[in-house]
Amino acid sequence: MTIAQEAIREATSHPLDDLLRTERIPHIWCPGCGIGTAFSSCLIAMKESGIDLEKTVMVSGIGCSGRGAGYVKLDSYHTTHGRAIPFATGMKLANTDLNVVVFSGDGDLFAIGGNHFIHAARRNVDITVVCVNNFNYGMTGGQAAATTPHLAKTTTTPLGNPESPFNLPLLAYAAGASYVARWTTLHARDLTTAIQEALANPGFSFVEVLAPCPINYGRRNKEKPLDTLRLFQDKSIIKNNAHPTELDVDWEKGVVLGTFVNNPRPCSTDMYDKTCRLEEKPEKKTAA
Amino acid sequence: MALWRVPLDAEQIDVTLGIVHIIKERCKGCGYCIEFCPKEVLEFSKEFNQKGYHPPRVKKPDDCVNCHYCEIICPEFAIYSIEAEQEQANP
């Protein structure tokens, strides 16, 4: 028997257990749900980026991915529906030392919370937004959302979705986000790197994660969880710095993944200090 | 995953050996680790865990190269690998 064969044994703890509230694991996410992968990539990125985890906060809204804040063993905030970004902005303004990570879903961030998203991106608030896009409202029973692809079947669109979905990276880019990336849960390693870059970026960073929702979205579109991941493998085109208008989610022609915007600009607190807190920094005034 | 060709320096490269650890009770049997392991090290086991899923089983323990992909793609925090030498140093 080789060393490896001898050493296979049942393990009891995971390397990420120090960042997890293990008493709540296993989590509520369905078998094959992509949120778990996105969440673990986010935790690995937070761990590897070397940021002070004592000063890191995770904020979630409502929905399946909103449970993320409840599973992380850091300071975390499970907020009202759609309002994860306003809470995160407030926290960042009150204590600029904090690293604020918003981990939430597409329905929360872009349907009910869409307005908050564009204004946080416009102000360039120094937060990192990880949006798990599973193409529907998973927790409430699979209704059509703002991100459901055209002709996809959901409980509220049994004949296929007649509408076009949001192109989230284009929205983030147009609103002024300084870092925009999109990956799928299959590209977990690139996703981890992107979240690390987003954490390091001063300013509003947005990472979209395409994730399978096997029970509510996949089942109605005849996709097993592994089929969804194979679709991610076969139909994705990796193209960094692609123009955001090319990024619509249309699996027929392929979905573009990569880092699209990495263009740091002064963030909201710096601009506020420069404009409204001149008298508190006389040495800077004389230098100028 | 089959290589297109064998790299010229393949014989000089020291391939690390990984040891896969599975937390069976956390597994929900999605099969991502089995399907996407680049060395096809894993397979579904016949046994059930407490929740009634089939957790993965290591079928080719000597092939694991400690790439951590199963660890990163597992949505359940139920599988990870450790390099063999490290494992022996602190068991």
XYZ file of C-alpha atoms in Angstrom, chain A residues 14-173:
160
model
C -11.682 22.025 6.287
C -8.937 24.626 5.671
C -11.631 27.329 5.446
C -13.260 26.347 8.729
C -11.590 29.258 10.523
C -13.686 31.631 8.379
C -16.920 29.671 8.664
C -19.550 29.405 11.366
C -19.209 25.637 11.249
C -22.195 25.056 13.522
C -24.352 26.272 10.620
C -22.691 24.034 8.010
C -24.008 22.229 5.957
C -25.570 25.349 4.519
C -29.074 25.647 3.038
C -27.936 25.892 -0.591
C -29.226 23.067 -2.806
C -26.997 20.264 -4.120
C -25.142 21.667 -7.123
C -25.869 25.313 -6.285
C -23.107 27.650 -7.447
C -23.354 30.022 -4.503
C -21.240 27.701 -2.349
C -18.407 27.809 -4.903
C -18.662 31.592 -5.253
C -18.678 31.909 -1.464
C -15.656 29.668 -1.016
C -13.775 31.573 -3.768
C -14.616 34.791 -1.960
C -13.328 33.420 1.358
C -10.128 32.089 -0.254
C -9.566 35.468 -1.933
C -10.088 37.296 1.367
C -7.661 34.963 3.097
C -4.977 35.099 0.415
C -5.134 38.828 -0.249
C -3.624 39.476 3.169
C -6.179 42.107 4.195
C -6.796 42.446 7.915
C -9.727 40.092 8.475
C -10.413 41.741 11.830
C -11.331 44.840 9.842
C -13.295 43.094 7.133
C -17.073 43.104 6.990
C -19.328 41.028 4.775
C -22.706 42.519 3.901
C -25.527 40.588 2.241
C -29.035 41.374 1.180
C -31.923 38.951 0.916
C -32.102 35.792 -1.141
C -30.173 32.565 -1.343
C -26.809 34.332 -1.640
C -27.884 36.680 1.138
C -27.278 33.798 3.513
C -23.550 34.303 2.940
C -23.305 36.856 5.738
C -24.680 34.290 8.161
C -22.060 31.679 7.351
C -18.918 33.782 7.515
C -17.109 34.015 10.846
C -16.264 37.692 10.461
C -18.261 40.779 11.283
C -21.192 40.504 8.946
C -24.462 42.190 8.221
C -27.594 40.578 6.805
C -29.558 43.586 5.621
C -33.012 44.286 4.236
C -33.916 43.388 0.672
C -31.897 45.277 -1.918
C -30.212 47.498 0.634
C -26.881 45.736 1.040
C -25.019 48.531 -0.766
C -26.517 51.426 1.270
C -25.576 49.625 4.513
C -22.095 48.958 3.133
C -21.697 52.587 2.043
C -22.730 53.793 5.480
C -20.300 51.455 7.161
C -17.470 52.607 4.919
C -18.274 56.282 5.571
C -18.440 55.749 9.325
C -15.181 53.826 9.486
C -12.973 54.208 6.448
C -10.513 51.589 7.777
C -12.953 48.776 7.124
C -12.754 46.520 4.091
C -16.363 46.126 3.075
C -17.387 43.188 0.896
C -20.939 42.968 -0.402
C -21.884 39.382 -1.248
C -25.343 39.169 -2.714
C -27.473 37.986 -5.590
C -28.637 39.441 -8.876
C -32.227 39.983 -7.775
C -31.142 41.767 -4.642
C -28.448 43.959 -6.189
C -29.996 44.709 -9.581
C -33.753 44.399 -9.340
C -34.816 45.855 -6.012
C -31.413 47.381 -5.267
C -30.501 48.543 -8.775
C -30.717 52.204 -7.922
C -28.343 51.837 -4.983
C -25.894 49.955 -7.150
C -25.615 52.614 -9.841
C -25.224 55.413 -7.313
C -22.574 53.613 -5.295
C -20.705 53.006 -8.579
C -21.113 56.653 -9.570
C -19.767 57.846 -6.220
C -16.995 55.260 -6.442
C -17.467 54.130 -2.847
C -14.534 51.933 -1.817
C -16.413 48.633 -1.507
C -16.182 45.281 -3.289
C -19.404 43.875 -4.694
C -19.581 40.160 -5.515
C -22.832 39.453 -7.346
C -23.904 35.827 -7.726
C -26.002 35.764 -10.891
C -28.137 32.622 -11.046
C -30.556 34.029 -13.672
C -33.738 33.928 -11.561
C -35.246 34.527 -8.124
C -34.175 31.192 -6.646
C -35.352 31.485 -3.057
C -38.940 32.496 -3.826
C -39.542 29.706 -6.346
C -37.805 30.564 -9.586
C -39.566 33.655 -10.934
C -38.166 35.626 -13.866
C -35.652 38.236 -12.740
C -33.912 41.173 -14.354
C -31.116 38.814 -15.419
C -33.136 35.907 -16.854
C -31.851 35.260 -20.402
C -34.206 35.788 -23.335
C -36.506 32.752 -23.939
C -35.498 31.019 -20.692
C -38.339 29.315 -18.854
C -39.189 30.260 -15.288
C -42.319 29.890 -13.158
C -43.598 33.289 -14.318
C -42.516 32.871 -17.951
C -43.620 29.321 -18.855
C -43.438 30.101 -22.587
C -39.976 31.582 -22.325
C -38.828 34.984 -21.146
C -39.928 37.622 -23.674
C -37.575 40.260 -22.266
C -33.863 40.897 -22.629
C -31.712 40.554 -19.528
C -29.486 43.173 -17.964
C -25.898 43.281 -19.097
C -24.481 43.734 -15.611
C -20.841 44.592 -16.465
C -22.069 47.226 -18.940
C -24.303 48.717 -16.264
C -21.441 48.797 -13.771
C -19.086 50.310 -16.350
